[in-house]
Amino acid sequence: MRLLTFLLKPKIYFSLAFLSLLPPLYMIFFVLPQQYSPTPVVPLNSLTVSKAKNLFIPQKVYAAGIDFTKYTQSPFNLPTPSGESDIKYESDTLTRANTLGGYVQKHLSYLQGKFSSHPEYIDPFAAVIWDVAIEGTGADPYDWNCQDVQGSSNNVNNGCPNGYSSGGWQVNGIQVSQAASHLAADFQEVYGKTDGATVKSVGDRIISGSSDPKITNPSSFPATDLQTIISANTTESRQLMAILLMDPELGAVAISQEIAGDIGSTGNWVSAMLGWPGSYYSDNMQNFSNRAKYLADNYTGSVTGGGTTGTGGGSYSLDLVLKPTEKDTYVLNKATAQALGGGGGSGTGQGAPPGSVDGQCTPTGTYPADPGGELQSKYKISTDGFGADGIKMIYELATCVSTSKFPTLLGGTSTTVHNAISPSLGSIGMDCDATCNVWIPEGTNAFKFILTHEFGHVLYYTNPRETMHVSEFEDSWNKEGGLSPYSGPYYGGQGGCPTKGAVEDYAEMVAYYLNPTMGGKTGACDSRDNPKNSLFEDTHFPLHLEVAKQVL
Amino acid sequence: MFTQIKDKFETTPNKGMLFILSIILVIVVTLIAIILLNGLGGKGTTAGPLPTPTAVPGGASTQRKINPAQKTVIEQTTLNEVQTLPSVESKSPLPDGATRYTLKSPLSSRKNEIIVKDNHVVFERMLVPESSKAPGYVRISEYEKEYGKPQQIIRGSHFYGNLIKTYIYADKGFAFIGNSFTDEVFEIHTFIPTTIENYITQYGEDINKSAPAGES
């Protein structure tokens, strides 16, 4: 009865009604607005807030931001930013980026001295653009890959058993092979000496600071002077060099020179990048600019962390000095390429391919009675529609290169050389289906060179990539550009040749290597006077030359 | 007893009315909230120019790796698992709310790639190593033996050359780019099973349908 009376009290129901209203009211006022609202837009310059308390605060704080306009002008020529960056970099990335630029700024005098004809090619923020916006390494000094050894590319402890010259060792945007020629000088600049004790202290600090993966091979850095390490040129020594390049300050000094070399290759940074194979750069240039603008807005150029003492620690900030660009001069910059390329070419006389006589593609000995028959029996090459002179030319070429790997590489493929242009291409060219065809009219200027070029395509398509060193070639294309106006940007502007890209450059490489005295004037569109053989007479392409030697 | 109860209500006519009104109010508000919530859930919130491909009826899903070197399993690998991959280099948002992760690859100008949407992987591009001894190296004939002939083969690759082909198994949720002359697979794409057209539109950026049948 008491209970019934209690339950009949109106207050009880008013209270229940009020309590019942709470969930729907909560949904209406709190849940629904969130469901309807768009994804919150993170405002620029606000990303560091959540982690700000964990950041190391530099001794001197600068207002972030530099004018990005400079980088849309010569010699950088990046696209004008349009829209927001698709990546909002985290505070730790921005800190590393600022440190990278700060270290370049710190050694600006040394670096510009190495590019005295074009000091503007050395630019602290360009290093940030390259590492963070373009390469996407996050300016992480421990970012590492080893393209030559698949499957071990993410484990520094496995090292790279080959690839020193191929450029397969890459540390935070620069390859060991590219840094080798100036690493000792750079180390001297950063640490004042290159003796074993100093090198060991730097190396040990890098090893002790590593994680994921932890560097365990070697577990401690040897007390060997740097020049000895560089000269050794062994798997172990190259790994040691890679470890040293993980030093943020040393790495920054090396990277800035690599970028300056890229700019110098054409006098136009974007032009150089657009000439590299694939569509990564051309497809993403606008994104790169937008990202770079975001980085510019957050750029202080202040160094956080340390690395200058060789035993760790230390921090400082640097004033950022932006020098106006005063020159817009096209320069081939061969001296720069020589300095950056880690050796390589020494002008003419680097060695003709086997089988040629003084580099001339004219075989010794007597001609066989049936050169066409020998072409078929030895090389599986048939001819179609050629006269005696045409067959002789083809025979001479095949014989010239017979002691190179050319016959072996061609061995599994039957090829017919037609005295005509390609019906499907409407020009000189090649195609392959069950067998391969090369289309080249008899009497074509530079007949042997162009025929070799087309055979270069045949080799590229009919042999495994490992045999053809395709990844190493791709790297050489990335770093050096194309060997001719036809295949890349290094000679861009010297003729109206349509730039064909890496696939054409591979064929050019084969043609230049197997015709060492040919200047390689690649057609009417090539406006160069007396062009040199890009592999043997131009020091700009040591990586290409190394690949050609390995393949052929 | 019942008289007492009746009296209780009769002596408080206004409170009785308030009681009834409050009950009605609770019901109405609850109904409104339920209707609004259901309406939102039905519409979805991620409309955009790159919708996740629609699964085709009867399509076999790639709910497992087709290559040991792959980093993910489509629709199974989670965002958190992708974020912890050591080879991740960068990430960028896509218009439909998905996120593209780029990862280190054997080639410096063509990266591996993973796309994550709604917390799960919906696409992976993996470059196959060059070395025949490396984990993940695979041949075209091996895939054709295991999965049958592809639905479509398209010759022409922007990156690898005019004679390189893309082999599409859209209904099985994968495709690969390969060289028919050497039997080598260059790269593998895995995705949610879809139509050929959707695959080409969504992930076939390398396909060069207008490539001539040779090189000059």
PDB file of C-alpha atoms in Angstrom, chain A residues 66 126 133 136 171 218 267 294 383 408 507 517:
ATOM      1  CA  ILE A  66      60.122  32.986 -45.438  1.00  0.00           C
ATOM      2  CA  ALA A 126      66.220  24.247 -51.173  1.00  0.00           C
ATOM      3  CA  ALA A 133      58.564  18.182 -49.939  1.00  0.00           C
ATOM      4  CA  GLY A 136      59.525  12.727 -48.636  1.00  0.00           C
ATOM      5  CA  VAL A 171      70.821   8.104 -46.971  1.00  0.00           C
ATOM      6  CA  PRO A 218      79.024  -2.555 -36.788  1.00  0.00           C
ATOM      7  CA  GLY A 267      70.542  25.860 -64.774  1.00  0.00           C
ATOM      8  CA  TYR A 294      53.782  25.095 -46.198  1.00  0.00           C
ATOM      9  CA  THR A 383      67.864  -8.882 -93.063  1.00  0.00           C
ATOM     10  CA  THR A 408      74.641 -13.046 -75.501  1.00  0.00           C
ATOM     11  CA  ALA A 507      68.761   2.756 -75.975  1.00  0.00           C
ATOM     12  CA  THR A 517      83.675   7.529 -81.327  1.00  0.00           C
TER      13      THR A 517
END
